[in-house]
mmCIF file of C-alpha atoms in Angstrom:
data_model
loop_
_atom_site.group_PDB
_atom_site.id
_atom_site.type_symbol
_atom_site.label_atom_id
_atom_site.label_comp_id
_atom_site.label_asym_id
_atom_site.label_seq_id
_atom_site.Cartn_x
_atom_site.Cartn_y
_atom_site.Cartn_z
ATOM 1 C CA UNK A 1 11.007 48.392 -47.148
ATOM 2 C CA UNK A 2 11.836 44.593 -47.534
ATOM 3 C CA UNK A 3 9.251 42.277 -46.691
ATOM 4 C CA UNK A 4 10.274 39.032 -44.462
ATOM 5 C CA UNK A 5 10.853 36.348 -47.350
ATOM 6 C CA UNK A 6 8.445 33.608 -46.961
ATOM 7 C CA UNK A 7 9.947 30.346 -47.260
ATOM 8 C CA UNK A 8 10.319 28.546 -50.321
ATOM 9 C CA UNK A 9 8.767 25.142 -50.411
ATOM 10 C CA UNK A 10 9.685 22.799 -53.205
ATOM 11 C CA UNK A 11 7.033 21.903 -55.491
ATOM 12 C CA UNK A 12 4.697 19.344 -54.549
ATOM 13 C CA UNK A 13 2.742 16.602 -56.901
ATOM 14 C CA UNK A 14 -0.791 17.417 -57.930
ATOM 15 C CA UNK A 15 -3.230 15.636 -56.201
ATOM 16 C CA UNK A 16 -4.886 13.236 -57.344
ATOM 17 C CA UNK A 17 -8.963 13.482 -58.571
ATOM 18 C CA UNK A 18 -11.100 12.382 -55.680
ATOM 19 C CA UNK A 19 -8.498 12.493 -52.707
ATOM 20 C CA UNK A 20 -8.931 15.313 -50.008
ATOM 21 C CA UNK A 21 -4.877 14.272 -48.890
ATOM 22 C CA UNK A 22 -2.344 12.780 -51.338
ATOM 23 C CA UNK A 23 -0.865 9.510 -50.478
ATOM 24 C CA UNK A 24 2.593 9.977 -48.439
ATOM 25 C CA UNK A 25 5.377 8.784 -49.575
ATOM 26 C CA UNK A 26 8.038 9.289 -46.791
ATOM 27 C CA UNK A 27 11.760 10.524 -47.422
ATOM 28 C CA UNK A 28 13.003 12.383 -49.611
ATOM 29 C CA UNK A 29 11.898 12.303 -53.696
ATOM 30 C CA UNK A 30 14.939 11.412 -54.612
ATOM 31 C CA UNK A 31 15.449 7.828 -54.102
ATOM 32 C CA UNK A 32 19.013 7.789 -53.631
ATOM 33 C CA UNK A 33 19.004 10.039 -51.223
ATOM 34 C CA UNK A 34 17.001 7.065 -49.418
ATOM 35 C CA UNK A 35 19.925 4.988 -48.807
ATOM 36 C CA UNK A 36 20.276 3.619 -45.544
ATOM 37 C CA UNK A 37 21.936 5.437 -42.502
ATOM 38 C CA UNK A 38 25.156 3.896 -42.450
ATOM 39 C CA UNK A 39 25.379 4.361 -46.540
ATOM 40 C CA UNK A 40 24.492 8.194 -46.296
ATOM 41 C CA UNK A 41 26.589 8.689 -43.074
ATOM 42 C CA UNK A 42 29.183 6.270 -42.958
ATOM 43 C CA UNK A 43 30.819 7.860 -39.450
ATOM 44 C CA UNK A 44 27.260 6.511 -37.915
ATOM 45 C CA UNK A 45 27.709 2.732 -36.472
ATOM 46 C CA UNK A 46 25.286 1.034 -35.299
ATOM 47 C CA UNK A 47 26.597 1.307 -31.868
ATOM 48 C CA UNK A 48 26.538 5.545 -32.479
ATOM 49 C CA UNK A 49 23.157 6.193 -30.264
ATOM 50 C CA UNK A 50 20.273 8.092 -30.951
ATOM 51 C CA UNK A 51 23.041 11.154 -29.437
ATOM 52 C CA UNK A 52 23.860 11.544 -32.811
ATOM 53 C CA UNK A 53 21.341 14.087 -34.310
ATOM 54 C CA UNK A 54 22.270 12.603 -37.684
ATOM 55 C CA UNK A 55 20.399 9.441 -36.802
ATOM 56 C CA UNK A 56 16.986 11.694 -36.126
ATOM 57 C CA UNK A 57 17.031 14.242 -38.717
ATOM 58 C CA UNK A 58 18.237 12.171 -41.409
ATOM 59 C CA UNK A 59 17.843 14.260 -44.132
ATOM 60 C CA UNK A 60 18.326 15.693 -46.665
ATOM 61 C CA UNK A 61 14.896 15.637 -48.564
ATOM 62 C CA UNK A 62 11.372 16.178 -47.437
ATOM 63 C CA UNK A 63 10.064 14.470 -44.588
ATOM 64 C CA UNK A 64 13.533 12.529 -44.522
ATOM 65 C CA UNK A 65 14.390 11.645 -40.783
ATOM 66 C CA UNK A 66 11.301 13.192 -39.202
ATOM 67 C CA UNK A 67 9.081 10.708 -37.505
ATOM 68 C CA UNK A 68 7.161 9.176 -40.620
ATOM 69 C CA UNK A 69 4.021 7.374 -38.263
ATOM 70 C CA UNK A 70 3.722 9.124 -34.756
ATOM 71 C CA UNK A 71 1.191 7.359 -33.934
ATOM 72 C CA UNK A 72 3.327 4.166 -34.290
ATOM 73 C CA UNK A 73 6.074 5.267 -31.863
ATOM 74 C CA UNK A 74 3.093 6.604 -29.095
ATOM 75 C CA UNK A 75 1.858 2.746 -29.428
ATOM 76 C CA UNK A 76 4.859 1.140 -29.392
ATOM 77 C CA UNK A 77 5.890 3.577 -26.333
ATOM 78 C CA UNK A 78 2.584 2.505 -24.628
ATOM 79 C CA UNK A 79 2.747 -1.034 -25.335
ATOM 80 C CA UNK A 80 5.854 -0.783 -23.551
ATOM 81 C CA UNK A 81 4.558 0.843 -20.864
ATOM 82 C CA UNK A 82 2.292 -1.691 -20.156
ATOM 83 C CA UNK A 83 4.699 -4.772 -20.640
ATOM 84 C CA UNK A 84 6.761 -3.248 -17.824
ATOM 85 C CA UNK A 85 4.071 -2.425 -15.354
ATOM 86 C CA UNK A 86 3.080 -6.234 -15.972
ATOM 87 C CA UNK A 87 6.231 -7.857 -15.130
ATOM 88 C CA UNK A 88 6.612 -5.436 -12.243
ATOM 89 C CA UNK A 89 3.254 -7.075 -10.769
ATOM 90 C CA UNK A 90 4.869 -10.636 -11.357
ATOM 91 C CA UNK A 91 8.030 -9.843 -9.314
ATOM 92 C CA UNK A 92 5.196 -9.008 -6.710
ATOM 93 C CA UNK A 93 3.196 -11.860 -7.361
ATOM 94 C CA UNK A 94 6.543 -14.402 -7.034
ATOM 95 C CA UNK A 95 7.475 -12.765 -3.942
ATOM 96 C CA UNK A 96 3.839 -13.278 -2.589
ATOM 97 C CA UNK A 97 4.016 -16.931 -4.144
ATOM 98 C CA UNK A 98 7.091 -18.079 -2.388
ATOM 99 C CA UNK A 99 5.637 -16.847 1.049
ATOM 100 C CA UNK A 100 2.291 -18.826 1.028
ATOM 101 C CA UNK A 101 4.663 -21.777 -0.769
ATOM 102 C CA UNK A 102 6.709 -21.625 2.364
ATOM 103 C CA UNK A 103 3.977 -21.104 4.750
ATOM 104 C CA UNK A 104 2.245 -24.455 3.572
ATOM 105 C CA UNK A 105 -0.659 -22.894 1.203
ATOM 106 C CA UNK A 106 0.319 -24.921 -1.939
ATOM 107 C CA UNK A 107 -3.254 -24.222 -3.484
ATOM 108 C CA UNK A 108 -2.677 -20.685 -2.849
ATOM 109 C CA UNK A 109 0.952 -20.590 -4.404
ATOM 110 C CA UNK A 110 -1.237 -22.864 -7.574
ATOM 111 C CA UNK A 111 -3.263 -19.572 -7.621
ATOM 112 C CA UNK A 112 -0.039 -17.326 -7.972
ATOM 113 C CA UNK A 113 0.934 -19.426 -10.662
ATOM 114 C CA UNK A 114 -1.916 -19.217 -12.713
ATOM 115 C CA UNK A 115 -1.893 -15.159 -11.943
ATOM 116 C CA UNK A 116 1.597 -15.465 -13.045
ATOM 117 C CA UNK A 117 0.565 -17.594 -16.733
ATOM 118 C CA UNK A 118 -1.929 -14.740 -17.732
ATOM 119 C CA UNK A 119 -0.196 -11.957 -17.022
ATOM 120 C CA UNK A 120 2.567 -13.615 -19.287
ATOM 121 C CA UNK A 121 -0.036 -13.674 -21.958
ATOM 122 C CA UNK A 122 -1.327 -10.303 -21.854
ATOM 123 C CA UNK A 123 2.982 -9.425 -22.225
ATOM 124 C CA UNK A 124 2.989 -11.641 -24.942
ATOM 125 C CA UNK A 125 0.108 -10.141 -26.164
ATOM 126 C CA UNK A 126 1.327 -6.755 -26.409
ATOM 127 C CA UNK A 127 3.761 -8.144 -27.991
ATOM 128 C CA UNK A 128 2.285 -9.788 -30.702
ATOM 129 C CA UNK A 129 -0.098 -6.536 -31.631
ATOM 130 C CA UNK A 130 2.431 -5.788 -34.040
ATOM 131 C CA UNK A 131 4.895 -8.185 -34.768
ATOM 132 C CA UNK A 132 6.443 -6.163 -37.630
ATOM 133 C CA UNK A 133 6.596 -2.978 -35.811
ATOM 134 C CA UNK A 134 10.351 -1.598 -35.566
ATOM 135 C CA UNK B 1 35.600 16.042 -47.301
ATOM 136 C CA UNK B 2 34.476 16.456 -43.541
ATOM 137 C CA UNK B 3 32.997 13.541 -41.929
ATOM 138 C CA UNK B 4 29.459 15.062 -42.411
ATOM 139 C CA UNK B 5 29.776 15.695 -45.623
ATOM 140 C CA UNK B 6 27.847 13.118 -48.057
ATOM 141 C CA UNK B 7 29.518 10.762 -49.971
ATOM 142 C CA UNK B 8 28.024 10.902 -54.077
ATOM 143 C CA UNK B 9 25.114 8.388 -53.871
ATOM 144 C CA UNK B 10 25.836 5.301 -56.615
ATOM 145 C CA UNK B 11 27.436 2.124 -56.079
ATOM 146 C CA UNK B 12 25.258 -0.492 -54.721
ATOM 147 C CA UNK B 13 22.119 0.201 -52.627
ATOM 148 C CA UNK B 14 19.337 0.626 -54.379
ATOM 149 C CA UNK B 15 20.404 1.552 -57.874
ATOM 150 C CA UNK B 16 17.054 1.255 -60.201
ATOM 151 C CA UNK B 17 15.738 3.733 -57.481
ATOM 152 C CA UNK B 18 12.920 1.715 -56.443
ATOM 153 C CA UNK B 19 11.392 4.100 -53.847
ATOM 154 C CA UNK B 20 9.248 0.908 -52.107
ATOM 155 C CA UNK B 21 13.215 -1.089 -51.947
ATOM 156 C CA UNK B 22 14.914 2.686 -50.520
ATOM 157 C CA UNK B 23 12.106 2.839 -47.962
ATOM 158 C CA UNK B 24 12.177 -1.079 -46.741
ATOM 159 C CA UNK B 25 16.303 -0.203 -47.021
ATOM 160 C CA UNK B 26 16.379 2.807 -44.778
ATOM 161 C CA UNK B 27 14.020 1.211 -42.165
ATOM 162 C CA UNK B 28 16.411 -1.858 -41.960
ATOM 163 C CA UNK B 29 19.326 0.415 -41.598
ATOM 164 C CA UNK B 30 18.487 1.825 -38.196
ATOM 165 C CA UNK B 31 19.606 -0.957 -36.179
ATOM 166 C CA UNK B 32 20.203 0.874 -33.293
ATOM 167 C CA UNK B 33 18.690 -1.133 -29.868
ATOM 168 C CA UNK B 34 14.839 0.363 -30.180
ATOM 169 C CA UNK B 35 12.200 0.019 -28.131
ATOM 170 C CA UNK B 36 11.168 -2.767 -29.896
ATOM 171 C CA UNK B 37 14.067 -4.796 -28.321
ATOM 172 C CA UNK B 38 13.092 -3.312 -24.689
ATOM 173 C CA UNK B 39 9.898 -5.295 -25.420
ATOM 174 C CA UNK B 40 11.079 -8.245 -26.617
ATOM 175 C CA UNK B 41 13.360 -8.367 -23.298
ATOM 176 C CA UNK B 42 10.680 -7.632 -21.165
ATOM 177 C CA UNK B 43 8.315 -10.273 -22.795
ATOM 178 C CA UNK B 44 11.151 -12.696 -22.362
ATOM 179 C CA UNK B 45 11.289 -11.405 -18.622
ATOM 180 C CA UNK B 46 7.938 -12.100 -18.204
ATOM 181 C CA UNK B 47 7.918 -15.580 -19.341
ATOM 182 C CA UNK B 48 10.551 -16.510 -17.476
ATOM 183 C CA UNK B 49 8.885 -15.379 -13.912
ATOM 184 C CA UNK B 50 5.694 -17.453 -14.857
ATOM 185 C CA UNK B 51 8.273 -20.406 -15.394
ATOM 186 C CA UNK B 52 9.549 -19.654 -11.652
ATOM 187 C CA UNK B 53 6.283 -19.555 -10.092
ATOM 188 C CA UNK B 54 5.122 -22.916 -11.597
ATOM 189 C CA UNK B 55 8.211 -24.347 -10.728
ATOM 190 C CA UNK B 56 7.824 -23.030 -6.818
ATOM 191 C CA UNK B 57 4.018 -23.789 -6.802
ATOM 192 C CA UNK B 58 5.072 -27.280 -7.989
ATOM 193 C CA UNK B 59 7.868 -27.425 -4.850
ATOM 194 C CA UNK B 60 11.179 -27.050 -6.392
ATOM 195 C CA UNK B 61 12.285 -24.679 -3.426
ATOM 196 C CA UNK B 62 12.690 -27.132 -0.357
ATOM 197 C CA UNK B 63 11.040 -26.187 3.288
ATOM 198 C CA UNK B 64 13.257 -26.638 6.801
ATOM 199 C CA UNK B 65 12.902 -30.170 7.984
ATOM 200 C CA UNK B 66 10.653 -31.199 4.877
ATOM 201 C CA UNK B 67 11.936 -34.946 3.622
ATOM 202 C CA UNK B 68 11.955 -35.885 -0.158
ATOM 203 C CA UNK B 69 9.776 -38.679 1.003
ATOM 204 C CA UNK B 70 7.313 -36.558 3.262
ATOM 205 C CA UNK B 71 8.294 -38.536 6.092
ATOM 206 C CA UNK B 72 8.251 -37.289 9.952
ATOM 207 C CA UNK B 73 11.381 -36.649 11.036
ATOM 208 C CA UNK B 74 13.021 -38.832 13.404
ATOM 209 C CA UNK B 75 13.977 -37.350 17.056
ATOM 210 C CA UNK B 76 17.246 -36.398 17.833
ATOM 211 C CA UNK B 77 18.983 -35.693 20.803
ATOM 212 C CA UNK B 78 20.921 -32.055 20.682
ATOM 213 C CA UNK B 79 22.281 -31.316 23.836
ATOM 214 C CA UNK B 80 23.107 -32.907 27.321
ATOM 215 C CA UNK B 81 21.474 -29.868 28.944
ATOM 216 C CA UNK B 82 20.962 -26.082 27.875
ATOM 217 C CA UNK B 83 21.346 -23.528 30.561
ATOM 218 C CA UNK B 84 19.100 -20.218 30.639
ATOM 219 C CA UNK B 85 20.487 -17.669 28.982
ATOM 220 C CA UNK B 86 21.668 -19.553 26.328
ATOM 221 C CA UNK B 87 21.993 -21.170 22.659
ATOM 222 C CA UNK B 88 22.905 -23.984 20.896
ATOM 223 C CA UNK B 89 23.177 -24.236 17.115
ATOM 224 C CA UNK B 90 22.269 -27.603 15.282
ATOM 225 C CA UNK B 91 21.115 -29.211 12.621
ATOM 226 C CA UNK B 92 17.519 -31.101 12.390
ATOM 227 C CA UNK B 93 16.322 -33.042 11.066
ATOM 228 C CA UNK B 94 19.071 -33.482 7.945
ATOM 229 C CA UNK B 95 22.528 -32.206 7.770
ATOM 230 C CA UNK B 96 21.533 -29.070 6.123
ATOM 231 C CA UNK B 97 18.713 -28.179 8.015
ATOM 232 C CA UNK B 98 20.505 -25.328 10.417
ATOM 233 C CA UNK B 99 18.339 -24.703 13.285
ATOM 234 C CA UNK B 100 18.846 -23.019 16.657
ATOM 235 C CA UNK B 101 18.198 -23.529 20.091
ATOM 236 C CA UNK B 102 17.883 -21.133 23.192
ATOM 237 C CA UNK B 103 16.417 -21.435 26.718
ATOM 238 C CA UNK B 104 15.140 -18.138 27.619
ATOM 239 C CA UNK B 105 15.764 -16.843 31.264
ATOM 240 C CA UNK B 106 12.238 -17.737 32.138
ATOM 241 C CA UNK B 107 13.304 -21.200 31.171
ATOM 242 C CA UNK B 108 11.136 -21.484 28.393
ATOM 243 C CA UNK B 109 13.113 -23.897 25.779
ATOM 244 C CA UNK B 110 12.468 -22.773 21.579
ATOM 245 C CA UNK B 111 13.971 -23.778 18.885
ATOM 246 C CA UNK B 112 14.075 -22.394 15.106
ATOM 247 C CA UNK B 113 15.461 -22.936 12.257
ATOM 248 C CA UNK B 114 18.901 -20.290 11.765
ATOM 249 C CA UNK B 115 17.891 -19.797 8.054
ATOM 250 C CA UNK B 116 17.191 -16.060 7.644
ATOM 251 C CA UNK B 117 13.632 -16.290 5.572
ATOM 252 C CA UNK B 118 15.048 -12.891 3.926
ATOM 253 C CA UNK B 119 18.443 -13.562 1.675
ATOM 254 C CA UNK B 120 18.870 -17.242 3.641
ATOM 255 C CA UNK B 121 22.029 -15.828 6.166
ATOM 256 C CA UNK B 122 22.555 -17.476 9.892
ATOM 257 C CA UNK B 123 20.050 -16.546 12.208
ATOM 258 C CA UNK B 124 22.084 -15.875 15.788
ATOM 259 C CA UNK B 125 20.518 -15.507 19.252
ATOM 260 C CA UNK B 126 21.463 -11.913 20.568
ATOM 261 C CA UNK B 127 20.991 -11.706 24.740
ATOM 262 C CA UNK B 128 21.777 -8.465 24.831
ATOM 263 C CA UNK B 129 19.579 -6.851 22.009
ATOM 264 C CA UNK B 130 15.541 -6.311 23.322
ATOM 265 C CA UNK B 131 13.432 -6.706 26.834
ATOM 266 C CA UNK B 132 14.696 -10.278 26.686
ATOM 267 C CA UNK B 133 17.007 -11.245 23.879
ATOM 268 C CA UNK B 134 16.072 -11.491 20.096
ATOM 269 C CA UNK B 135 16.946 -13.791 16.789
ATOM 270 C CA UNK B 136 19.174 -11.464 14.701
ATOM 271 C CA UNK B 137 20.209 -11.785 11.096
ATOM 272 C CA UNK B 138 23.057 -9.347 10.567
ATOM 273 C CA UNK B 139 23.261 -9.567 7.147
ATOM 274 C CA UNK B 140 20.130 -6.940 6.526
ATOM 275 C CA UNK B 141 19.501 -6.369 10.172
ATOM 276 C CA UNK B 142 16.422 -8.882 10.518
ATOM 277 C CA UNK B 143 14.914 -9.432 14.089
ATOM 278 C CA UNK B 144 12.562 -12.125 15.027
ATOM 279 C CA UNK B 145 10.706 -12.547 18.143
ATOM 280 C CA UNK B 146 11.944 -14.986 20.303
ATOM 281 C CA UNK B 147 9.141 -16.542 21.730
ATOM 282 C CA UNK B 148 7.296 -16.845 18.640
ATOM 283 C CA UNK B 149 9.532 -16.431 15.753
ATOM 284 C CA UNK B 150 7.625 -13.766 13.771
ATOM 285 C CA UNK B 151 9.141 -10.956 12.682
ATOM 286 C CA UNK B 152 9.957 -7.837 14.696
ATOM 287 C CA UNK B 153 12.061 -5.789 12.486
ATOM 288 C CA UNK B 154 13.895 -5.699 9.345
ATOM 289 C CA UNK B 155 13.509 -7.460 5.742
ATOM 290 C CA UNK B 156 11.963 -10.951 6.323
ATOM 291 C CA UNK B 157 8.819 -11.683 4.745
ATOM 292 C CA UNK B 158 7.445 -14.446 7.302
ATOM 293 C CA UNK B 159 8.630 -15.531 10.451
ATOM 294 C CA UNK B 160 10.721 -18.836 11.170
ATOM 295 C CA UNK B 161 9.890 -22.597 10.718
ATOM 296 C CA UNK B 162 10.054 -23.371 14.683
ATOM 297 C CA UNK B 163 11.434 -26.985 15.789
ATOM 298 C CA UNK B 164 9.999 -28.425 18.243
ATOM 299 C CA UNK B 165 11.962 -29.213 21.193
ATOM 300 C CA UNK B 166 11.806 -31.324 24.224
ATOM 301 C CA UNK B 167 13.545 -32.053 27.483
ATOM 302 C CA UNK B 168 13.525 -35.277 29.561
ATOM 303 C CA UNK B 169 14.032 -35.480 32.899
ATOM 304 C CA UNK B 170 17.666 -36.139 32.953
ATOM 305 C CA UNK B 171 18.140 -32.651 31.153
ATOM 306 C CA UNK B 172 18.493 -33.879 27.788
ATOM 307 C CA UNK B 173 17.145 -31.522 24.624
ATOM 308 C CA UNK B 174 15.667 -33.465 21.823
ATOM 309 C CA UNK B 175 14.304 -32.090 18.612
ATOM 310 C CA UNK B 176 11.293 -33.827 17.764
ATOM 311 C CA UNK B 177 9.364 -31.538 14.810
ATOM 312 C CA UNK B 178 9.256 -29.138 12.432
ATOM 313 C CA UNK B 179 6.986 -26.605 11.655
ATOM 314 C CA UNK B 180 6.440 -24.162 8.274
ATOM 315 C CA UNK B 181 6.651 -20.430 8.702
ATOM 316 C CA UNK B 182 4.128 -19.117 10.336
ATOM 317 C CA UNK B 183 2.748 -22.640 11.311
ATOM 318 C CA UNK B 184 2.256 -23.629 15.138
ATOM 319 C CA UNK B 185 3.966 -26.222 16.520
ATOM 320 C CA UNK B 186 0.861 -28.477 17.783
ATOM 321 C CA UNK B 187 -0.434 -27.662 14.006
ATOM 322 C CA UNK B 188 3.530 -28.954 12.314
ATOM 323 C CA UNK B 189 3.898 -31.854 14.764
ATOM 324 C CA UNK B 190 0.020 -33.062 13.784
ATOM 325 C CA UNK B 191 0.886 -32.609 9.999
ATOM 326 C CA UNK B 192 3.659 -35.084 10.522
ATOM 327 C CA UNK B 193 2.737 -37.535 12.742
ATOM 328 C CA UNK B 194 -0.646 -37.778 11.047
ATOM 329 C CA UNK B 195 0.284 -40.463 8.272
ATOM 330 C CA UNK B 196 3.175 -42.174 9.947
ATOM 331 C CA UNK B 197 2.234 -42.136 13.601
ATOM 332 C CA UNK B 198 -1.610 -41.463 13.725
ATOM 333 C CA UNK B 199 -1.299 -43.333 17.602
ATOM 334 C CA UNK B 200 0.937 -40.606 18.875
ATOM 335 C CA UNK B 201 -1.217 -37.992 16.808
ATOM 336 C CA UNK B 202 -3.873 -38.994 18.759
ATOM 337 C CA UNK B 203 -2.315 -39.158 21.832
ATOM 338 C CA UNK B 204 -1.303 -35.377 21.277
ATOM 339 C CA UNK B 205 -4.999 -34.277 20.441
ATOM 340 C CA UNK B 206 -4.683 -33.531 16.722
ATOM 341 C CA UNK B 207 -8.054 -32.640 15.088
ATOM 342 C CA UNK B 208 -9.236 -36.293 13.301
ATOM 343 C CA UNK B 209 -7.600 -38.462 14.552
ATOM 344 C CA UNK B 210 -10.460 -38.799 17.827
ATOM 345 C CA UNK B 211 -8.169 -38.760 20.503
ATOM 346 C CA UNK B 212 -7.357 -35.625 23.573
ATOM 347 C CA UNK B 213 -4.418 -34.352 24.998
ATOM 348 C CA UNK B 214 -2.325 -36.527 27.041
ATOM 349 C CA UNK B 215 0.389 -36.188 28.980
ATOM 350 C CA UNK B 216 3.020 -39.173 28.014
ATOM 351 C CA UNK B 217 3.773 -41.585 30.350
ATOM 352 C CA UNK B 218 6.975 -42.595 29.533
ATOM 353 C CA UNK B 219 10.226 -40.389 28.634
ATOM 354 C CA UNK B 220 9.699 -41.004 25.136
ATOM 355 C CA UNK B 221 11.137 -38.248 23.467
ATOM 356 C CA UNK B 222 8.777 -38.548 20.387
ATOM 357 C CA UNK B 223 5.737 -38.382 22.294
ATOM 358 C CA UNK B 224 6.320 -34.764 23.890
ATOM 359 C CA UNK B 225 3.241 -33.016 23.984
ATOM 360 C CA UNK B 226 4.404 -29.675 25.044
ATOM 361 C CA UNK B 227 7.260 -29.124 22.618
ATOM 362 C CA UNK B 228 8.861 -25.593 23.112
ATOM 363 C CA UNK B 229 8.266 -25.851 27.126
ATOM 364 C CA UNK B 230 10.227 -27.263 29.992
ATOM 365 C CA UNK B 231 9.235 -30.580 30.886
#
């Protein structure tokens, strides 16, 4: 009786003396198997999608293609979020700040303004958490 | 070779295999439109609505019958006489200033202005449509009250700038005011004649200015003091 084979994981680095986790090094160990997407797959523009599985799973290689900082894309999803839900406010606010413009209530309209400024901020804002973020 | 097989790695890139270099590389290489960009839009969005409700809080979108110099408007004579039943379409107090006229059945006498307050189409009086005719925009089916200009049905956010109107003895229809949306017409004609005619202001009864209501005693059609009515 065969038993299932187990799979075979390459070897891994020793760790290091007085680290519980080793320090990640995304992609794959072999550095030129690092080369950008359009160098490893050629057929990939930049116009190609995400469709294209290649772009995803980008191995070969260890951890090569697989999301290297989740946390990063659930921030940068949720940052999003927020930016939108924002600007969807504004489009309220404008509408409300035309009406009271029309209806005579400048100061009021001055108020929708200045609702209008911050929320612009707090976009820019979410924004400028993380500049550098891709 | 199939188009998913790999080409041999070497020739340019990152050839003394400096992993830091291959990592910055292959980050830069996904240029596809991310997320990132969606934010960037959206910010740019953003500041460009806060730039459009400064520039409407500071007045850049004009109101009917409101001059550049914040003047009253002058009166103007619109019709030789307007029968019951029906409307008149003119233009007060400038050329681009579309406004409407109808004497109801009852013979009451309104006037507003034929701007839509939804997407800006022609406001038209419908006799047939309600208990006693309504203001119709056909463009997105908007319906305002005739008697008071608010809105009944449809898109509009806020009811129509009224003009005042007035008729003299001999018939005549003069347009003598303007009101905002959702202003009354005792409240628009006060607003106006306060600076430039605080005499007739007073004669009309407008809070301040220390005079009552008074019934003009000549058929001047600027000092009508029950705009919207038969006279």
């Amino acid at each position: 009786m065969t038993e299932p084979l187990e799979p075979v994981e390459p070897p891994r680095p020793a760790e290091p003396a007085g680290t519980r986790y080793p320090e990640y090094h995304p992609g794959s160990a072999h550095a030129e198997l690092n080369r950008p997407v359009h160098e490893r797959y050629p057929q990939i523009r930049p116009t190609s999608g995400y469709g294209d599985p290649r772009v995803r799973h980008t191995g070969p290689g260890p951890g090569a293609g697989t999301e290297q900082e989740p946390e990063r894309s659930s921030k940068l999803t949720a940052r999003l979020a927020l930016a939108m839900s924002v600007v969807v406010g504004q489009l309220w606010a404008l509408t409300e700040v035309v009406d009271v413009w029309m209806e005579g209530r400048t100061g009021t309209a001055w108020w929708g303004a200045g609702f209008l400024c911050l929320s612009f901020l707090v976009v820019l804002g979410l924004w400028l958490l993380d500049p550098k973020d891709r | 070779m199939s188009v998913t097989e790999q080409q041999q790695p070497g020739g340019g890139g990152n050839p003394d295999g400096d992993p830091r270099e291959a990592l910055h590389d292959r980050i830069a290489a996904d240029s596809l439109t991310t997320r990132r960009d969606y934010l960037r839009i959206v910010t740019t969005v953003s500041g460009g609505l806060a730039v459009g409700g400064l520039g409407v809080a500071a007045g850049i979108l004009q109101r009917h019958g409101e001059e550049p110099d914040g003047k009253a408007p002058a009166p103007k004579r619109i019709a030789a006489q307007l029968l019951p039943g029906e409307s008149l379409a003119f233009r007060y107090p400038g050329d681009e200033d579309r406004a409407v006229a109808v004497r109801m059945d009852d013979g009451t006498l309104v006037g507003y202005s034929a701007v839509c307050t939804h997407l800006a189409c022609a406001v038209l009086w419908r006799k047939d449509r309600g208990t006693e005719g309504e203001l119709y925009c056909p463009c997105h089916e908007g319906v305002f009250d005739a008697r008071t200009g608010e809105v009944t049905a449809g898109p509009p956010p806020r009811g129509l700038p009224k003009v005042a109107l007035t008729e003299l003895d001999d018939g005549s229809i003069w347009a003598v005011g303007t009101t905002r949306s959702g202003e009354s017409i005792e409240a628009g004609l006060c607003r106006q004649l306060g600076d430039d005619r605080p005499d007739l202001a007073a004669r009309i009864g407008c809070p301040g200015t220390g005079g009552g209501a008074e019934a003009p005693s000549a058929p001047d059609p600027s000092a009508a003091t029950t705009p919207g009515r038969r006279a």
